[in-house]
JSON list of C-alpha atoms in Angstrom, two decimals:
[
{"chain": "A", "resi": 276, "resn": "UNK", "atom": "CA", "xyz": [0.00, 0.00, 0.00]},
{"chain": "A", "resi": 277, "resn": "UNK", "atom": "CA", "xyz": [1.30, 3.46, -0.93]},
{"chain": "A", "resi": 278, "resn": "UNK", "atom": "CA", "xyz": [0.64, 6.11, 1.69]},
{"chain": "A", "resi": 279, "resn": "UNK", "atom": "CA", "xyz": [1.45, 9.11, -0.52]},
{"chain": "A", "resi": 280, "resn": "UNK", "atom": "CA", "xyz": [-1.14, 8.46, -3.25]},
{"chain": "A", "resi": 281, "resn": "UNK", "atom": "CA", "xyz": [-4.40, 10.35, -2.68]},
{"chain": "A", "resi": 282, "resn": "UNK", "atom": "CA", "xyz": [-7.65, 8.44, -2.58]},
{"chain": "A", "resi": 283, "resn": "UNK", "atom": "CA", "xyz": [-10.93, 9.44, -4.15]},
{"chain": "A", "resi": 284, "resn": "UNK", "atom": "CA", "xyz": [-12.20, 10.62, -0.77]},
{"chain": "A", "resi": 285, "resn": "UNK", "atom": "CA", "xyz": [-9.04, 12.54, 0.09]},
{"chain": "A", "resi": 286, "resn": "UNK", "atom": "CA", "xyz": [-10.22, 16.10, 0.94]},
{"chain": "A", "resi": 287, "resn": "UNK", "atom": "CA", "xyz": [-6.84, 17.61, 0.11]},
{"chain": "A", "resi": 288, "resn": "UNK", "atom": "CA", "xyz": [-7.00, 16.45, -3.50]},
{"chain": "A", "resi": 289, "resn": "UNK", "atom": "CA", "xyz": [-10.75, 16.51, -4.22]},
{"chain": "A", "resi": 290, "resn": "UNK", "atom": "CA", "xyz": [-10.94, 20.18, -5.24]},
{"chain": "A", "resi": 291, "resn": "UNK", "atom": "CA", "xyz": [-7.96, 20.26, -7.61]},
{"chain": "A", "resi": 292, "resn": "UNK", "atom": "CA", "xyz": [-8.36, 20.35, -11.33]},
{"chain": "A", "resi": 293, "resn": "UNK", "atom": "CA", "xyz": [-5.18, 19.12, -12.98]},
{"chain": "A", "resi": 294, "resn": "UNK", "atom": "CA", "xyz": [-4.02, 20.92, -16.11]},
{"chain": "A", "resi": 295, "resn": "UNK", "atom": "CA", "xyz": [-0.86, 19.75, -17.80]},
{"chain": "A", "resi": 296, "resn": "UNK", "atom": "CA", "xyz": [0.79, 19.97, -21.19]},
{"chain": "A", "resi": 297, "resn": "UNK", "atom": "CA", "xyz": [1.74, 16.89, -23.17]},
{"chain": "A", "resi": 298, "resn": "UNK", "atom": "CA", "xyz": [4.13, 17.30, -26.04]},
{"chain": "A", "resi": 299, "resn": "UNK", "atom": "CA", "xyz": [3.76, 13.99, -27.89]},
{"chain": "A", "resi": 300, "resn": "UNK", "atom": "CA", "xyz": [-0.04, 13.77, -27.82]},
{"chain": "A", "resi": 301, "resn": "UNK", "atom": "CA", "xyz": [-1.70, 16.09, -30.30]},
{"chain": "A", "resi": 302, "resn": "UNK", "atom": "CA", "xyz": [-5.06, 17.82, -30.12]},
{"chain": "A", "resi": 303, "resn": "UNK", "atom": "CA", "xyz": [-8.04, 15.68, -29.26]},
{"chain": "A", "resi": 304, "resn": "UNK", "atom": "CA", "xyz": [-11.58, 16.16, -28.00]},
{"chain": "A", "resi": 305, "resn": "UNK", "atom": "CA", "xyz": [-13.83, 13.93, -25.94]},
{"chain": "A", "resi": 306, "resn": "UNK", "atom": "CA", "xyz": [-16.38, 12.55, -25.50]},
{"chain": "A", "resi": 307, "resn": "UNK", "atom": "CA", "xyz": [-17.60, 12.30, -29.04]},
{"chain": "A", "resi": 308, "resn": "UNK", "atom": "CA", "xyz": [-20.46, 11.48, -29.24]},
{"chain": "A", "resi": 309, "resn": "UNK", "atom": "CA", "xyz": [-21.43, 13.34, -26.07]},
{"chain": "A", "resi": 310, "resn": "UNK", "atom": "CA", "xyz": [-24.36, 12.06, -24.01]},
{"chain": "A", "resi": 311, "resn": "UNK", "atom": "CA", "xyz": [-25.12, 14.58, -21.23]},
{"chain": "A", "resi": 312, "resn": "UNK", "atom": "CA", "xyz": [-25.38, 13.09, -17.78]},
{"chain": "A", "resi": 313, "resn": "UNK", "atom": "CA", "xyz": [-23.91, 9.71, -18.75]},
{"chain": "A", "resi": 314, "resn": "UNK", "atom": "CA", "xyz": [-20.41, 10.10, -17.30]},
{"chain": "A", "resi": 315, "resn": "UNK", "atom": "CA", "xyz": [-19.44, 12.47, -14.43]},
{"chain": "A", "resi": 316, "resn": "UNK", "atom": "CA", "xyz": [-15.78, 12.42, -15.61]},
{"chain": "A", "resi": 317, "resn": "UNK", "atom": "CA", "xyz": [-16.81, 14.86, -18.34]},
{"chain": "A", "resi": 318, "resn": "UNK", "atom": "CA", "xyz": [-17.74, 17.50, -15.77]},
{"chain": "A", "resi": 319, "resn": "UNK", "atom": "CA", "xyz": [-14.32, 18.38, -14.34]},
{"chain": "A", "resi": 320, "resn": "UNK", "atom": "CA", "xyz": [-14.56, 19.86, -10.84]},
{"chain": "A", "resi": 321, "resn": "UNK", "atom": "CA", "xyz": [-17.44, 18.65, -8.64]},
{"chain": "A", "resi": 322, "resn": "UNK", "atom": "CA", "xyz": [-20.59, 20.64, -9.37]},
{"chain": "A", "resi": 323, "resn": "UNK", "atom": "CA", "xyz": [-19.18, 22.06, -12.62]},
{"chain": "A", "resi": 324, "resn": "UNK", "atom": "CA", "xyz": [-21.28, 21.79, -15.78]},
{"chain": "A", "resi": 325, "resn": "UNK", "atom": "CA", "xyz": [-20.47, 18.78, -17.93]},
{"chain": "A", "resi": 326, "resn": "UNK", "atom": "CA", "xyz": [-19.45, 19.12, -21.53]},
{"chain": "A", "resi": 327, "resn": "UNK", "atom": "CA", "xyz": [-17.09, 18.34, -24.39]},
{"chain": "A", "resi": 328, "resn": "UNK", "atom": "CA", "xyz": [-13.37, 18.81, -23.70]},
{"chain": "A", "resi": 329, "resn": "UNK", "atom": "CA", "xyz": [-10.99, 20.23, -26.30]},
{"chain": "A", "resi": 330, "resn": "UNK", "atom": "CA", "xyz": [-7.53, 19.11, -25.12]},
{"chain": "A", "resi": 331, "resn": "UNK", "atom": "CA", "xyz": [-3.93, 19.94, -26.04]},
{"chain": "A", "resi": 332, "resn": "UNK", "atom": "CA", "xyz": [-4.95, 23.08, -27.91]},
{"chain": "A", "resi": 333, "resn": "UNK", "atom": "CA", "xyz": [-1.35, 24.31, -27.71]},
{"chain": "A", "resi": 334, "resn": "UNK", "atom": "CA", "xyz": [-0.34, 21.67, -30.27]},
{"chain": "A", "resi": 335, "resn": "UNK", "atom": "CA", "xyz": [-2.16, 23.61, -33.04]},
{"chain": "A", "resi": 336, "resn": "UNK", "atom": "CA", "xyz": [-0.85, 27.12, -32.66]},
{"chain": "A", "resi": 337, "resn": "UNK", "atom": "CA", "xyz": [2.39, 28.87, -31.85]},
{"chain": "A", "resi": 338, "resn": "UNK", "atom": "CA", "xyz": [0.40, 32.06, -31.36]},
{"chain": "A", "resi": 339, "resn": "UNK", "atom": "CA", "xyz": [-0.41, 31.34, -27.72]},
{"chain": "A", "resi": 340, "resn": "UNK", "atom": "CA", "xyz": [-4.19, 31.32, -28.05]},
{"chain": "A", "resi": 341, "resn": "UNK", "atom": "CA", "xyz": [-7.05, 30.02, -30.16]},
{"chain": "A", "resi": 342, "resn": "UNK", "atom": "CA", "xyz": [-10.64, 30.95, -30.86]},
{"chain": "A", "resi": 343, "resn": "UNK", "atom": "CA", "xyz": [-13.17, 28.12, -30.95]},
{"chain": "A", "resi": 344, "resn": "UNK", "atom": "CA", "xyz": [-16.45, 28.28, -32.83]},
{"chain": "A", "resi": 345, "resn": "UNK", "atom": "CA", "xyz": [-19.26, 25.72, -32.84]},
{"chain": "A", "resi": 346, "resn": "UNK", "atom": "CA", "xyz": [-21.52, 25.67, -35.92]},
{"chain": "A", "resi": 347, "resn": "UNK", "atom": "CA", "xyz": [-24.62, 23.81, -37.06]},
{"chain": "A", "resi": 348, "resn": "UNK", "atom": "CA", "xyz": [-24.39, 21.49, -40.06]},
{"chain": "A", "resi": 349, "resn": "UNK", "atom": "CA", "xyz": [-25.66, 24.38, -42.22]},
{"chain": "A", "resi": 350, "resn": "UNK", "atom": "CA", "xyz": [-22.88, 26.61, -40.93]},
{"chain": "A", "resi": 351, "resn": "UNK", "atom": "CA", "xyz": [-24.93, 28.77, -38.56]},
{"chain": "A", "resi": 352, "resn": "UNK", "atom": "CA", "xyz": [-23.01, 29.91, -35.47]},
{"chain": "A", "resi": 353, "resn": "UNK", "atom": "CA", "xyz": [-24.01, 28.24, -32.21]},
{"chain": "A", "resi": 354, "resn": "UNK", "atom": "CA", "xyz": [-21.20, 29.30, -29.87]},
{"chain": "A", "resi": 355, "resn": "UNK", "atom": "CA", "xyz": [-18.04, 31.39, -30.24]},
{"chain": "A", "resi": 356, "resn": "UNK", "atom": "CA", "xyz": [-15.44, 31.87, -27.52]},
{"chain": "A", "resi": 357, "resn": "UNK", "atom": "CA", "xyz": [-14.67, 35.41, -28.73]},
{"chain": "A", "resi": 358, "resn": "UNK", "atom": "CA", "xyz": [-18.32, 36.50, -28.56]},
{"chain": "A", "resi": 359, "resn": "UNK", "atom": "CA", "xyz": [-18.57, 34.95, -25.08]},
{"chain": "A", "resi": 360, "resn": "UNK", "atom": "CA", "xyz": [-15.40, 36.84, -23.98]},
{"chain": "A", "resi": 361, "resn": "UNK", "atom": "CA", "xyz": [-13.66, 33.55, -23.21]},
{"chain": "A", "resi": 362, "resn": "UNK", "atom": "CA", "xyz": [-9.91, 33.55, -23.66]},
{"chain": "A", "resi": 363, "resn": "UNK", "atom": "CA", "xyz": [-8.42, 30.19, -24.60]},
{"chain": "A", "resi": 364, "resn": "UNK", "atom": "CA", "xyz": [-4.78, 31.01, -23.93]},
{"chain": "A", "resi": 365, "resn": "UNK", "atom": "CA", "xyz": [-1.62, 29.01, -23.37]},
{"chain": "A", "resi": 366, "resn": "UNK", "atom": "CA", "xyz": [0.87, 31.89, -23.37]},
{"chain": "A", "resi": 367, "resn": "UNK", "atom": "CA", "xyz": [3.72, 31.78, -20.88]},
{"chain": "A", "resi": 368, "resn": "UNK", "atom": "CA", "xyz": [2.95, 34.02, -17.92]},
{"chain": "A", "resi": 369, "resn": "UNK", "atom": "CA", "xyz": [-0.81, 34.24, -18.62]},
{"chain": "A", "resi": 370, "resn": "UNK", "atom": "CA", "xyz": [-2.68, 33.64, -15.31]},
{"chain": "A", "resi": 371, "resn": "UNK", "atom": "CA", "xyz": [-5.56, 31.98, -17.23]},
{"chain": "A", "resi": 372, "resn": "UNK", "atom": "CA", "xyz": [-3.20, 29.70, -19.16]},
{"chain": "A", "resi": 373, "resn": "UNK", "atom": "CA", "xyz": [-4.74, 26.32, -19.95]},
{"chain": "A", "resi": 374, "resn": "UNK", "atom": "CA", "xyz": [-4.15, 23.97, -22.89]},
{"chain": "A", "resi": 375, "resn": "UNK", "atom": "CA", "xyz": [-7.80, 22.92, -22.80]},
{"chain": "A", "resi": 376, "resn": "UNK", "atom": "CA", "xyz": [-11.33, 24.24, -22.96]},
{"chain": "A", "resi": 377, "resn": "UNK", "atom": "CA", "xyz": [-14.68, 22.68, -22.07]},
{"chain": "A", "resi": 378, "resn": "UNK", "atom": "CA", "xyz": [-17.83, 23.55, -23.99]},
{"chain": "A", "resi": 379, "resn": "UNK", "atom": "CA", "xyz": [-20.90, 23.01, -21.83]},
{"chain": "A", "resi": 380, "resn": "UNK", "atom": "CA", "xyz": [-23.02, 22.33, -24.98]},
{"chain": "A", "resi": 381, "resn": "UNK", "atom": "CA", "xyz": [-24.98, 25.55, -24.61]},
{"chain": "A", "resi": 382, "resn": "UNK", "atom": "CA", "xyz": [-25.52, 28.15, -27.31]},
{"chain": "A", "resi": 383, "resn": "UNK", "atom": "CA", "xyz": [-24.51, 31.80, -27.11]},
{"chain": "A", "resi": 384, "resn": "UNK", "atom": "CA", "xyz": [-27.77, 32.57, -25.23]},
{"chain": "A", "resi": 385, "resn": "UNK", "atom": "CA", "xyz": [-26.99, 29.93, -22.58]},
{"chain": "A", "resi": 386, "resn": "UNK", "atom": "CA", "xyz": [-29.60, 27.40, -23.73]},
{"chain": "A", "resi": 387, "resn": "UNK", "atom": "CA", "xyz": [-28.72, 23.70, -24.20]},
{"chain": "A", "resi": 388, "resn": "UNK", "atom": "CA", "xyz": [-28.29, 22.86, -27.87]},
{"chain": "A", "resi": 389, "resn": "UNK", "atom": "CA", "xyz": [-30.38, 20.12, -29.46]},
{"chain": "A", "resi": 390, "resn": "UNK", "atom": "CA", "xyz": [-29.19, 16.63, -30.29]},
{"chain": "A", "resi": 391, "resn": "UNK", "atom": "CA", "xyz": [-27.38, 16.53, -33.57]},
{"chain": "A", "resi": 392, "resn": "UNK", "atom": "CA", "xyz": [-24.18, 16.81, -35.53]},
{"chain": "A", "resi": 393, "resn": "UNK", "atom": "CA", "xyz": [-22.14, 20.02, -35.18]},
{"chain": "A", "resi": 394, "resn": "UNK", "atom": "CA", "xyz": [-18.89, 21.39, -36.57]},
{"chain": "A", "resi": 395, "resn": "UNK", "atom": "CA", "xyz": [-16.12, 22.90, -34.50]},
{"chain": "A", "resi": 396, "resn": "UNK", "atom": "CA", "xyz": [-13.46, 25.23, -35.87]},
{"chain": "A", "resi": 397, "resn": "UNK", "atom": "CA", "xyz": [-10.21, 26.29, -34.19]},
{"chain": "A", "resi": 398, "resn": "UNK", "atom": "CA", "xyz": [-8.91, 29.67, -35.35]},
{"chain": "A", "resi": 399, "resn": "UNK", "atom": "CA", "xyz": [-5.65, 31.53, -34.85]},
{"chain": "A", "resi": 400, "resn": "UNK", "atom": "CA", "xyz": [-6.04, 35.06, -33.43]},
{"chain": "A", "resi": 401, "resn": "UNK", "atom": "CA", "xyz": [-5.60, 36.44, -36.98]},
{"chain": "A", "resi": 402, "resn": "UNK", "atom": "CA", "xyz": [-8.59, 34.40, -38.21]},
{"chain": "A", "resi": 403, "resn": "UNK", "atom": "CA", "xyz": [-6.80, 31.59, -40.06]},
{"chain": "A", "resi": 404, "resn": "UNK", "atom": "CA", "xyz": [-8.38, 28.16, -39.58]},
{"chain": "A", "resi": 405, "resn": "UNK", "atom": "CA", "xyz": [-6.18, 25.68, -37.72]},
{"chain": "A", "resi": 406, "resn": "UNK", "atom": "CA", "xyz": [-8.45, 22.65, -37.42]},
{"chain": "A", "resi": 407, "resn": "UNK", "atom": "CA", "xyz": [-12.01, 21.64, -38.28]},
{"chain": "A", "resi": 408, "resn": "UNK", "atom": "CA", "xyz": [-14.00, 18.66, -37.14]},
{"chain": "A", "resi": 409, "resn": "UNK", "atom": "CA", "xyz": [-17.39, 17.22, -36.23]},
{"chain": "A", "resi": 410, "resn": "UNK", "atom": "CA", "xyz": [-18.98, 16.46, -32.91]},
{"chain": "A", "resi": 411, "resn": "UNK", "atom": "CA", "xyz": [-22.20, 14.71, -31.99]},
{"chain": "A", "resi": 412, "resn": "UNK", "atom": "CA", "xyz": [-24.58, 15.44, -29.12]},
{"chain": "A", "resi": 413, "resn": "UNK", "atom": "CA", "xyz": [-27.17, 12.84, -28.12]},
{"chain": "A", "resi": 414, "resn": "UNK", "atom": "CA", "xyz": [-29.71, 14.07, -25.54]}
]
């Protein structure tokens, strides 16, 4: 038995959210498809809203930040981090620096989006597209 490894019920470790950078693993997102309420691991900190995680965002841009947009299949905007005043930054020295972002599957007005297939787009600060992909929500 190891005495220095925290347990699930350890109060000292329960409130921490661990953010770390991995150099060999590229960008990924999970879960896809996303089924709200099916797995509490997709929520992050206890009591936080669940959602879809966009991980290792730093592997796509040397600019230090990205903008993320979620679109319907017809290309209509659903959510945009810039319009929501959310900074997705991984610049050295930035106090909000995180290589990840979690979308709580709500639109710009704060309402849950419907089940369906959506596009996501990662942009550089100058507007150039870095990565595009699809995600599925099943309610």
